[in-house]
Coordinates of N, CA and C in Angstrom, one line a residue:
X1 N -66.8 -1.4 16.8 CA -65.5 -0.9 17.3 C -64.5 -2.1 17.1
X2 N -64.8 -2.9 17.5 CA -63.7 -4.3 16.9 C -63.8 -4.2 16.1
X3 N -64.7 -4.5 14.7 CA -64.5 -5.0 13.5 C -63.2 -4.0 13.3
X4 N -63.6 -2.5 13.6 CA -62.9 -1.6 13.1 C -61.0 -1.6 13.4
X5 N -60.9 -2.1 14.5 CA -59.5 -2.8 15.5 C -59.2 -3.7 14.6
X6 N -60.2 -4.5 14.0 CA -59.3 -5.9 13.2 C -58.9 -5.7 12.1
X7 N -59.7 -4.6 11.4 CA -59.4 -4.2 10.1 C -58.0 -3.1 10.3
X8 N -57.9 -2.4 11.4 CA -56.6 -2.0 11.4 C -55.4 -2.8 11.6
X9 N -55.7 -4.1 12.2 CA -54.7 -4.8 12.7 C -54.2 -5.7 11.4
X10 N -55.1 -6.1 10.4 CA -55.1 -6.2 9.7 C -54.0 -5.9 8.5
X11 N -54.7 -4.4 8.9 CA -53.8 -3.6 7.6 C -52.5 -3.3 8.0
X12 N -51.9 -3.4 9.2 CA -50.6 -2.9 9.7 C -49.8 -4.3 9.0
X13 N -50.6 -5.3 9.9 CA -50.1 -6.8 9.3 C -49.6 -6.9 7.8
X14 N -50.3 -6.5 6.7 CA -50.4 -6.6 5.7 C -49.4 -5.7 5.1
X15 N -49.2 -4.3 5.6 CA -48.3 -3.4 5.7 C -46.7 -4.0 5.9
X16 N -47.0 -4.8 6.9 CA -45.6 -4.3 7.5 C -44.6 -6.4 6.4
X17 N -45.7 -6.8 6.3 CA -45.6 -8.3 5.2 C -45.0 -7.3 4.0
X18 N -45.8 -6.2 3.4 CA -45.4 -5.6 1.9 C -43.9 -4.5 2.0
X19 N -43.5 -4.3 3.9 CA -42.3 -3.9 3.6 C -40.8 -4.7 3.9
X20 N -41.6 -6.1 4.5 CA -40.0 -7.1 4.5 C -39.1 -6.9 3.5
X21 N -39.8 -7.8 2.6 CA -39.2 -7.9 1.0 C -38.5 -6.4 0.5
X22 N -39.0 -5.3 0.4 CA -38.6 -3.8 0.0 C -37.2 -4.0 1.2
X23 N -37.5 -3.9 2.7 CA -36.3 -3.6 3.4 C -35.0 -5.5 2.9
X24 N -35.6 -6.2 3.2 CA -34.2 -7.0 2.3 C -33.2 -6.7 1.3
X25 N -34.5 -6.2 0.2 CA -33.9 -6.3 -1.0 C -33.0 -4.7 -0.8
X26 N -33.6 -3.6 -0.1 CA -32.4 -2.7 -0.2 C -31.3 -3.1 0.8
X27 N -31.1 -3.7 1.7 CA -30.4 -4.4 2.5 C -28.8 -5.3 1.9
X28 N -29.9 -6.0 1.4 CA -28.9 -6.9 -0.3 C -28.0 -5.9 -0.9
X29 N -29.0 -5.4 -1.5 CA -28.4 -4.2 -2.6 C -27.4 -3.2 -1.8
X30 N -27.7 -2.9 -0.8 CA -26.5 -1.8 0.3 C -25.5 -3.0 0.5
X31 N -25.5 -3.8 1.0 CA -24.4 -5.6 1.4 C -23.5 -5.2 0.2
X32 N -24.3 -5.7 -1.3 CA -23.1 -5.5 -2.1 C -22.8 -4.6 -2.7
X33 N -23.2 -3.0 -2.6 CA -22.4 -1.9 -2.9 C -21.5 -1.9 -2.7
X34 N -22.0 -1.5 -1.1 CA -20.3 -2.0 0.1 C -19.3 -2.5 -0.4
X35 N -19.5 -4.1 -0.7 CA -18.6 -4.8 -1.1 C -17.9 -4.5 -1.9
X36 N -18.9 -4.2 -2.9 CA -18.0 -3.7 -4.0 C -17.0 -2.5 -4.2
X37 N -17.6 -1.6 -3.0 CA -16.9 -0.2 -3.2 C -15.8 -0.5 -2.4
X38 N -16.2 -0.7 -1.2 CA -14.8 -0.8 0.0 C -14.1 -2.2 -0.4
X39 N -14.8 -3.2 -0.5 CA -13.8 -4.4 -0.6 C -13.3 -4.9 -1.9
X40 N -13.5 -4.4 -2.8 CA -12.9 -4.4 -4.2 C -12.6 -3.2 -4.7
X41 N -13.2 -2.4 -5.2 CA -12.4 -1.2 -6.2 C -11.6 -0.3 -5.5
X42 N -12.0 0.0 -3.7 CA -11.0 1.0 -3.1 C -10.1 0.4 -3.0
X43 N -9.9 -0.9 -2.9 CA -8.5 -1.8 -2.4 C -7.5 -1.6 -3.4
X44 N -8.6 -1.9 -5.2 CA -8.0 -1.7 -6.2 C -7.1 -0.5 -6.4
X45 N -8.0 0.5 -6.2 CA -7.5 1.6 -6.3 C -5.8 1.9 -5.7
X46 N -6.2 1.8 -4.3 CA -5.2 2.2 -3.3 C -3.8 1.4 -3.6
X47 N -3.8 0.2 -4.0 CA -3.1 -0.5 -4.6 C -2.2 -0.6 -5.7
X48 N -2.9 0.0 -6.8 CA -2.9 0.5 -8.2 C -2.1 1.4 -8.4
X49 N -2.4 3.0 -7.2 CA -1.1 3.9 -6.6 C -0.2 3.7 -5.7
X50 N 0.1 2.7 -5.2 CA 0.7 2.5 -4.5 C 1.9 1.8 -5.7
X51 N 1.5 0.7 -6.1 CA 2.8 0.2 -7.3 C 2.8 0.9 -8.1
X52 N 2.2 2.0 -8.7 CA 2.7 3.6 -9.5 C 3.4 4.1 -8.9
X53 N 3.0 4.8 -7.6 CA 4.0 5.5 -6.9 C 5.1 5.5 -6.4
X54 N 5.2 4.0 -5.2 CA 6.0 3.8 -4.4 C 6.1 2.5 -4.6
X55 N 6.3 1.6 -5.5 CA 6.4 0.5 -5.7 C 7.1 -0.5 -4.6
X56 N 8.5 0.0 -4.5 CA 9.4 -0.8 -3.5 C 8.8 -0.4 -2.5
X57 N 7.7 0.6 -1.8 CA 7.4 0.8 -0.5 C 6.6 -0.2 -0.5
X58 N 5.7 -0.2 -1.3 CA 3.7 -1.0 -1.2 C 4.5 -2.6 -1.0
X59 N 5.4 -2.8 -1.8 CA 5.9 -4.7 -2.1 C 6.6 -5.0 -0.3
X60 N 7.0 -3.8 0.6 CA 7.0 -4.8 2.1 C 8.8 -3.9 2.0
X61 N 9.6 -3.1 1.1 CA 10.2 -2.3 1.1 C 11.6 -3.5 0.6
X62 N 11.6 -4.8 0.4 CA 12.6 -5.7 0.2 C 13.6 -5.7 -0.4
X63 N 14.7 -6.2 0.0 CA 16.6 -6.0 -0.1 C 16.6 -7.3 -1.4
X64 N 17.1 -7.3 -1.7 CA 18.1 -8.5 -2.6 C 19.4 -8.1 -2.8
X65 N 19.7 -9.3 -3.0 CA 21.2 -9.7 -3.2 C 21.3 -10.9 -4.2
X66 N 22.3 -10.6 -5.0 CA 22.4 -11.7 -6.1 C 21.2 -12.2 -6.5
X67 N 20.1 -11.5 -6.4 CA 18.9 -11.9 -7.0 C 18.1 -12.2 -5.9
X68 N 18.2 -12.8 -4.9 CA 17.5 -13.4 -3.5 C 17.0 -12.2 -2.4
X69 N 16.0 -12.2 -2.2 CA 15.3 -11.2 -1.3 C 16.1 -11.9 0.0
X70 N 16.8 -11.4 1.0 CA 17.9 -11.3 1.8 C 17.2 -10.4 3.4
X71 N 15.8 -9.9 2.7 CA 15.3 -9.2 4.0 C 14.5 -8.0 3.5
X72 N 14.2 -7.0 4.8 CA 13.4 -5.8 4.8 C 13.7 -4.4 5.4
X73 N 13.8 -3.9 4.7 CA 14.7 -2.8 5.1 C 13.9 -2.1 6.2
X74 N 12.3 -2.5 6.7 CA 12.0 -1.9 7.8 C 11.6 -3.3 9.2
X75 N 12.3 -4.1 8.8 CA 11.9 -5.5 10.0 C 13.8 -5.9 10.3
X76 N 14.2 -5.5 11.4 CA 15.6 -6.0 11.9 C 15.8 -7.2 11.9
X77 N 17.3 -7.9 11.8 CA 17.9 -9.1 12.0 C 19.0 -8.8 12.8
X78 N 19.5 -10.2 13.0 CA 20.4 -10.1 14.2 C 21.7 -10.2 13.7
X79 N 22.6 -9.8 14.2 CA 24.1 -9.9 13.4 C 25.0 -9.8 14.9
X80 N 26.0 -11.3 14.8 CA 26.4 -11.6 15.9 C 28.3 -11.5 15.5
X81 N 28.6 -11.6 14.8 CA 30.1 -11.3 14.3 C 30.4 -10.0 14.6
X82 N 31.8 -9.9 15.2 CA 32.3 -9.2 15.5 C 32.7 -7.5 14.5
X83 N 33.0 -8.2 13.2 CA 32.7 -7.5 11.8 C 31.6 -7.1 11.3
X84 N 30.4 -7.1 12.2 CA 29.3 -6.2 11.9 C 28.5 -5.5 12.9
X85 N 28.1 -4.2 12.0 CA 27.2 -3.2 13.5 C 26.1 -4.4 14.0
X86 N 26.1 -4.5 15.1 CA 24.8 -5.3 16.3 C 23.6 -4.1 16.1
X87 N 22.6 -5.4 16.1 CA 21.2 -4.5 16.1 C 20.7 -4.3 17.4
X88 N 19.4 -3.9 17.4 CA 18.9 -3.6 18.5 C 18.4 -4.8 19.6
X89 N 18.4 -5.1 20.9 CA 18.0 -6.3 21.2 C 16.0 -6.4 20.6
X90 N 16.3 -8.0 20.5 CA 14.3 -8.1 20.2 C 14.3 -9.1 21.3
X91 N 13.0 -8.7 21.9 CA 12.4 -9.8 22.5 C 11.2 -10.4 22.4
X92 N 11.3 -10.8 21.2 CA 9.8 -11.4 20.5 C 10.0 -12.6 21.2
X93 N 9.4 -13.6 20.7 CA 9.5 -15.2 20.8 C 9.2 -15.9 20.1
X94 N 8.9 -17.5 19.7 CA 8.5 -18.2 19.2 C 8.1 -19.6 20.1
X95 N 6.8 -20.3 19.6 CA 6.6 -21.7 20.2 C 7.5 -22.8 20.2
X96 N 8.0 -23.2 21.8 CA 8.6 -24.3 22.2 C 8.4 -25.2 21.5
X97 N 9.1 -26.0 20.5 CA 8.6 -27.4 20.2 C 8.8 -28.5 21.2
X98 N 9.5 -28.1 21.8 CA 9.9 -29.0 22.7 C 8.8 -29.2 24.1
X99 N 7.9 -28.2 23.9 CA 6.6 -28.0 25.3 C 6.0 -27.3 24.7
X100 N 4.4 -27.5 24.9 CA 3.5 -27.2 24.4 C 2.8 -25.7 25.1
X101 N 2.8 -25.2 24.3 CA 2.1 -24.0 25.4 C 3.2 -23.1 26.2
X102 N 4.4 -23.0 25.5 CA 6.0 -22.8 26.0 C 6.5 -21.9 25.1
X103 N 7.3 -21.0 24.8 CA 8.0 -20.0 24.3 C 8.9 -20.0 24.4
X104 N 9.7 -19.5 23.4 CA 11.5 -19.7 23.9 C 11.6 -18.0 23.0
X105 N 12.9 -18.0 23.2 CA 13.3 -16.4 22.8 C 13.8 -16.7 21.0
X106 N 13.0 -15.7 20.1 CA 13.4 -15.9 18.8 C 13.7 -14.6 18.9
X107 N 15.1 -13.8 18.5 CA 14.7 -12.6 18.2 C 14.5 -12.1 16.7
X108 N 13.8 -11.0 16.9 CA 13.2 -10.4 15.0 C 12.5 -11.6 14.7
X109 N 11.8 -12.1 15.6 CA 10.6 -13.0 14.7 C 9.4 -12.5 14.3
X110 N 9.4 -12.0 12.5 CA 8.4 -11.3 12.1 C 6.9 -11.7 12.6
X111 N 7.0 -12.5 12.5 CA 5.4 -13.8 12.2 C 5.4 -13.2 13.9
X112 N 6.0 -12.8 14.9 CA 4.9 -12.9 16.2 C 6.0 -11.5 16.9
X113 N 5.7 -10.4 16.0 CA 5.9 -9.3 16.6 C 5.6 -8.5 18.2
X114 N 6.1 -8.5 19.0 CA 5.9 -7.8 20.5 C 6.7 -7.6 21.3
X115 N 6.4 -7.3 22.2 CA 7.0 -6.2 23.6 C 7.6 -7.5 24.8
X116 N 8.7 -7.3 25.8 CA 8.7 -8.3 27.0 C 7.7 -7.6 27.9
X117 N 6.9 -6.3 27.8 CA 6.1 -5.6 28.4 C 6.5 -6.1 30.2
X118 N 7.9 -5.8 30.2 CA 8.6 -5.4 31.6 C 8.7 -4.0 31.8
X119 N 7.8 -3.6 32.9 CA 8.5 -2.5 33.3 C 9.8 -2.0 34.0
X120 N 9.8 -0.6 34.1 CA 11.4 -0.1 34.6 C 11.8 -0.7 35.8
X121 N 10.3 -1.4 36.5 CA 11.1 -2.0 38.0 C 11.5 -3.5 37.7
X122 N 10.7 -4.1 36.7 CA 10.9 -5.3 36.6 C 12.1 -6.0 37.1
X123 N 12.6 -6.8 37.7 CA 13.9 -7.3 38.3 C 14.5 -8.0 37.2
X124 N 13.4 -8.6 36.5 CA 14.1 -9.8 35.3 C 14.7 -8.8 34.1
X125 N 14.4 -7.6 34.2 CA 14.4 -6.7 32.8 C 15.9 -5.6 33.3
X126 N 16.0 -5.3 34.4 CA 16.9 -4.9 35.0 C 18.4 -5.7 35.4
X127 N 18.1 -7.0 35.5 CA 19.2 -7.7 35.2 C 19.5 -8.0 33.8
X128 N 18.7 -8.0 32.7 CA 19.3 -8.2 31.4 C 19.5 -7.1 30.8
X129 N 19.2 -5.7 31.2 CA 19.9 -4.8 30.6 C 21.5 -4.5 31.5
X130 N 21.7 -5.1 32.6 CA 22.9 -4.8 33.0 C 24.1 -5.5 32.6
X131 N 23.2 -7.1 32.2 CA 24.3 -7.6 31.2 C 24.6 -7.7 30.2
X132 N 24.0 -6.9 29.7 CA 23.6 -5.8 28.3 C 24.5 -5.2 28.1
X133 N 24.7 -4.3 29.4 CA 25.6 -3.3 28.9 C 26.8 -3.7 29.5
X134 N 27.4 -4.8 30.5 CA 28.6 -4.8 30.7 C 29.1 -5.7 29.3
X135 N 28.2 -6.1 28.5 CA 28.7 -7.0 27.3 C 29.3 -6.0 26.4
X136 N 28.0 -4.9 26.3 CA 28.3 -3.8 25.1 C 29.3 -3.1 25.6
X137 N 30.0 -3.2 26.5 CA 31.3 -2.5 27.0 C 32.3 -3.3 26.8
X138 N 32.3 -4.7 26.5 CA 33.4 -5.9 26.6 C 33.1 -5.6 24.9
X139 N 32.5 -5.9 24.1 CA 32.3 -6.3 22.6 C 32.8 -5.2 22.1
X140 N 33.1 -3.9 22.5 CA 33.4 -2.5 22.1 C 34.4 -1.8 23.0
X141 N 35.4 -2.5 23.5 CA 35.9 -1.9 24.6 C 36.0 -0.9 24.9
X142 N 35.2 -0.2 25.6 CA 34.5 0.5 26.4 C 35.5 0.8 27.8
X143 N 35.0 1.8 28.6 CA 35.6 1.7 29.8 C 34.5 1.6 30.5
X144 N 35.0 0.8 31.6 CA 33.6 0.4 32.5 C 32.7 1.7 33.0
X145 N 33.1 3.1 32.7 CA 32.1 4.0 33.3 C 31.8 4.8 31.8
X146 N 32.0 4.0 30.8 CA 31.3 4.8 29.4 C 30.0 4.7 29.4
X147 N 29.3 5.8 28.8 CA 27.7 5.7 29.0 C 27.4 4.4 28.1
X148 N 26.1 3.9 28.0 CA 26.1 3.1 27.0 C 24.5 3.7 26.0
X149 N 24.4 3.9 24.8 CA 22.9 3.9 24.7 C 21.8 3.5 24.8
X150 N 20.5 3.8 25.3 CA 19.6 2.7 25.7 C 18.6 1.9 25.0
X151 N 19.2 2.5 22.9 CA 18.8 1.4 22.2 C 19.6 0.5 21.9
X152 N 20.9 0.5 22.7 CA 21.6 -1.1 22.7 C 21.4 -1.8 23.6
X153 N 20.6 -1.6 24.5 CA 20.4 -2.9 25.5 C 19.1 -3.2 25.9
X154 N 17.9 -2.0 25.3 CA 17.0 -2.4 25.1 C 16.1 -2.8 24.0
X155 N 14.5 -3.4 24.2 CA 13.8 -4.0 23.0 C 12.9 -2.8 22.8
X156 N 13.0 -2.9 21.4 CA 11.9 -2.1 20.9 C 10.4 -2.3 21.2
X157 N 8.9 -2.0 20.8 CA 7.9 -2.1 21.6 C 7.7 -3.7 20.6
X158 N 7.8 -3.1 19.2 CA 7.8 -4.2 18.6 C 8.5 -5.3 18.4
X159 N 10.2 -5.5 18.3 CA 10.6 -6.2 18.6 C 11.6 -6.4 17.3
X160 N 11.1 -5.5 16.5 CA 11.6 -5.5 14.8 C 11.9 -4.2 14.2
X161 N 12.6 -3.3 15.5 CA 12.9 -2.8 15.0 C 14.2 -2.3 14.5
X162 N 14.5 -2.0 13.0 CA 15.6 -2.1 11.8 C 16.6 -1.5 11.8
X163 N 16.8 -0.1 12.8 CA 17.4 0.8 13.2 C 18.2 0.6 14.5
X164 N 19.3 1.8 14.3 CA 19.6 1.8 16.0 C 20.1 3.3 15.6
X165 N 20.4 3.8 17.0 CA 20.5 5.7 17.0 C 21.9 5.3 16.3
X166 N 22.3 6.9 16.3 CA 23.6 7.3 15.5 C 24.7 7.2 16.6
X167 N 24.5 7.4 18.0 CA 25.2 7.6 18.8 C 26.0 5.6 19.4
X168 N 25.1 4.8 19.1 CA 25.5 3.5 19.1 C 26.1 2.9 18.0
X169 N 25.9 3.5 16.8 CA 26.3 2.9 15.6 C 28.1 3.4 15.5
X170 N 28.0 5.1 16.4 CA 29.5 5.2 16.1 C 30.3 4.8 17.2
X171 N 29.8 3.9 18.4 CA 30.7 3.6 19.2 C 30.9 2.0 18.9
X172 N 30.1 1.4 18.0 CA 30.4 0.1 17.5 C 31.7 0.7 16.0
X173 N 31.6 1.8 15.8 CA 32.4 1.8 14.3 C 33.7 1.0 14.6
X174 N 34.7 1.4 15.8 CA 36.0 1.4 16.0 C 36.0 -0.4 15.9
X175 N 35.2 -1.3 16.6 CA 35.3 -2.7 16.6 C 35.3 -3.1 15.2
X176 N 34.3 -2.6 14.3 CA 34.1 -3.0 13.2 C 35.1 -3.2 12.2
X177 N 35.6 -1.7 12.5 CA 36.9 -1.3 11.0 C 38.3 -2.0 11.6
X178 N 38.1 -2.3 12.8 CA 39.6 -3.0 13.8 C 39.3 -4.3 13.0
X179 N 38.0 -5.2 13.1 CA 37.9 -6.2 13.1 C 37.7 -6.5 11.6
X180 N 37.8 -5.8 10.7 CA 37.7 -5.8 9.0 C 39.1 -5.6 8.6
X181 N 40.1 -5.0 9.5 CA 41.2 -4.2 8.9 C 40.8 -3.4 7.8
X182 N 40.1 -2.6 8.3 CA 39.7 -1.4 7.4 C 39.7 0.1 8.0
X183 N 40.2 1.1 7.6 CA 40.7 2.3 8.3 C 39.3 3.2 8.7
X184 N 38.8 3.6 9.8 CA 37.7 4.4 10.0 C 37.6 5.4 9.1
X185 N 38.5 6.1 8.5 CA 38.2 6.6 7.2 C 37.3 6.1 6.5
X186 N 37.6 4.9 6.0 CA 36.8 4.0 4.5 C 35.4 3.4 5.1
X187 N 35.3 3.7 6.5 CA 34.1 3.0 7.1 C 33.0 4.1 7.5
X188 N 33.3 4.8 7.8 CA 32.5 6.3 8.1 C 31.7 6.2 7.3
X189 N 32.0 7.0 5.9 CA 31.1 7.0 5.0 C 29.4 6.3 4.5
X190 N 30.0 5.0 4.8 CA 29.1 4.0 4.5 C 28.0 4.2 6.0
X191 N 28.9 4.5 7.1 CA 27.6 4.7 8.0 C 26.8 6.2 8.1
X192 N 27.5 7.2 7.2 CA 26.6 8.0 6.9 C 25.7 8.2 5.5
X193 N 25.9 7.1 4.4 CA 24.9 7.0 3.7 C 23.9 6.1 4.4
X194 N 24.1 5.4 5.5 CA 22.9 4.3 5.9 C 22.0 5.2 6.9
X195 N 22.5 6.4 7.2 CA 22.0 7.1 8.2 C 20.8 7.7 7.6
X196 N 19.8 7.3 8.2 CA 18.1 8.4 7.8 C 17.9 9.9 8.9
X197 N 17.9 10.6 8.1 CA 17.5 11.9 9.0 C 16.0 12.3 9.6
X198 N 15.9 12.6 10.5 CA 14.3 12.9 10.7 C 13.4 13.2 10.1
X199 N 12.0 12.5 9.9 CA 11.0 12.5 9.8 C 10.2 13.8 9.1
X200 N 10.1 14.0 8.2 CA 9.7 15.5 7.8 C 11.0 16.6 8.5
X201 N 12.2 16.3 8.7 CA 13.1 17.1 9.8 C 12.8 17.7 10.9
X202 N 11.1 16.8 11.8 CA 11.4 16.9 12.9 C 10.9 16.1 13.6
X203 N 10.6 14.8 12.9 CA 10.2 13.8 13.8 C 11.0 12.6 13.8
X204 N 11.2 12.6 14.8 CA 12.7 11.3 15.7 C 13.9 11.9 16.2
X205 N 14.6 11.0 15.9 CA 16.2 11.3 15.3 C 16.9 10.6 14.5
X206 N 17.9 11.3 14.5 CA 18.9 10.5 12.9 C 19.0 8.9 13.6
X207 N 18.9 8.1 12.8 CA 19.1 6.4 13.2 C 19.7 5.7 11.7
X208 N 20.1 4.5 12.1 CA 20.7 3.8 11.3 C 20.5 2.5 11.1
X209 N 20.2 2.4 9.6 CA 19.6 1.2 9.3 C 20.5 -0.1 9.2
X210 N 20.7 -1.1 10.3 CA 21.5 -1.9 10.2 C 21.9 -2.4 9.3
X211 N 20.7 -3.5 8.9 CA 20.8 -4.3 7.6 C 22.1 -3.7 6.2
X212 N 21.2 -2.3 6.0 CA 21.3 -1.8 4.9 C 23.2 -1.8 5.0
X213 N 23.5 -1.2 6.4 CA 24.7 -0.7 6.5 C 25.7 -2.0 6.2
X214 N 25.4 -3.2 7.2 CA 26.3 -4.1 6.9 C 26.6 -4.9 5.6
X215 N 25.1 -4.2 4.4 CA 25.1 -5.2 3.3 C 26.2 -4.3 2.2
X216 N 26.2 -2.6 3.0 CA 27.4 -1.9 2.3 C 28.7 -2.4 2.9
X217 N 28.8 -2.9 3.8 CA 30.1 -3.2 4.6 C 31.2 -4.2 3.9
X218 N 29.7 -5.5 3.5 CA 30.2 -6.6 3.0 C 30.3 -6.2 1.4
X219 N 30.0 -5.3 0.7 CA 30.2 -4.8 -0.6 C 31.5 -4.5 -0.8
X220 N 32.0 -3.7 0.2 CA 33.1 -2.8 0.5 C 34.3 -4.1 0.3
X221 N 33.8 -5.0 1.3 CA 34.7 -6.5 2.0 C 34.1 -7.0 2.2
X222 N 33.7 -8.3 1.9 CA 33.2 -9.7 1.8 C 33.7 -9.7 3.5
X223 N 33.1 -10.5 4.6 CA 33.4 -10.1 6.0 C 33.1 -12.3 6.1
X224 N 33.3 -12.7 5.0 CA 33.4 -14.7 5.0 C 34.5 -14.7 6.2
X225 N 35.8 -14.3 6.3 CA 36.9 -14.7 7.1 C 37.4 -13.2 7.7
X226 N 36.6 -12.4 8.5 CA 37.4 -11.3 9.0 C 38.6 -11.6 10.3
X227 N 38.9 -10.7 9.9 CA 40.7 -10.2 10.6 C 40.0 -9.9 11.8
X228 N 40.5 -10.9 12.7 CA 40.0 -10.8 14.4 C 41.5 -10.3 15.1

């Protein structure tokens, strides 16, 4: 009865020695299928259609000017002159150099995309949208009981985002075309080719691509020395 126990124990032993090597080697062989399928040819692939199809989408969707990549028509910048539509506020940030372990406010800083993840009670978030909007009522003269929209005084989740509604873009028009000496007639237009319509026509709403708009503004009129 032992002998018979050792010669089984034996054989399992021996067994299970003759299936290491088999389970490795398919192990190996499955490792770089994989590799090869998902981390090289699908990549290739997906890639391949992508600069066939959509080329300017797949490259990051980038603007130039005079030859110089100038931006991204889907990551916002900030535009602080009077002669141009104002983007959305961001409240990303960037590292203090000045302190370590410290943050200061960058807005539209691609490299560290995020939220001030304040909520609606927050006090600190509640006082900056109030001076938010008594600004966007001073920069647009406004009357102190005009609504204001709530993508002008607030941040997107991301912080980059390129757009702002339609309803903010045409209460900035009047500053703009005052501040260009350019007639709301000749300014309109340009804010409705920059205008994107919904989403398959029914997802969002109409919004407007800042960038795009003010790079038609400055086509229109060079905005180096605008008429204040």
């Amino acid at each position: 009865m032992t002998t018979t126990n050792l010669t089984l124990s034996n054989t399992a032993v021996n067994a299970q020695s003759v299936r290491w090597p088999l389970l490795l080697g398919n192990s190996l062989r499955a490792a770089v299928l994989v590799m090869l399928v998902g981390g090289i040819a699908y990549p290739l692939l997906v890639t391949g259609i992508a600069q066939t199809v959509l080329p300017h989408t797949a490259n990051g969707s980038l603007i130039e000017r005079n030859g110089q990549v100038i931006g991204s028509a889907l990551i916002g910048q900030s535009f602080a002159g009077a002669g141009y539509f104002h983007s959305r506020p961001s409240a990303t940030t960037a590292p203090d150099p000045d302190k370590e372990g410290s943050s200061i406010a960058a807005p539209y800083n691609a490299g560290l995309s995020a939220a001030s993840n304040q909520g609606a009670t927050h006090q600190g978030l509640m006082d900056s949208v109030s001076e938010r909007v008594a600004q966007y009522r001073t920069d647009n003269r406004l009357a102190a009981s005009a609504l204001v929209p709530v993508d002008a005084v607030t941040a997107s989740a991301s912080g980059l985002d390129p757009h702002i509604s339609l309803a903010n873009a045409q209460l900035q028009l009047p500053r703009v075309a005052q501040t260009r000496g350019l007639p709301l007639e000749q300014v309109q237009p340009l804010l409705q080719q920059a205008t994107e319509q919904r989403t398959l026509g029914v997802l969002g709403e109409p919004r407007v691509n800042v960038l795009q708009l003010n790079l038609a503004l400055d086509a229109l009129q060079p905005a180096a020395k605008p008429k204040e």
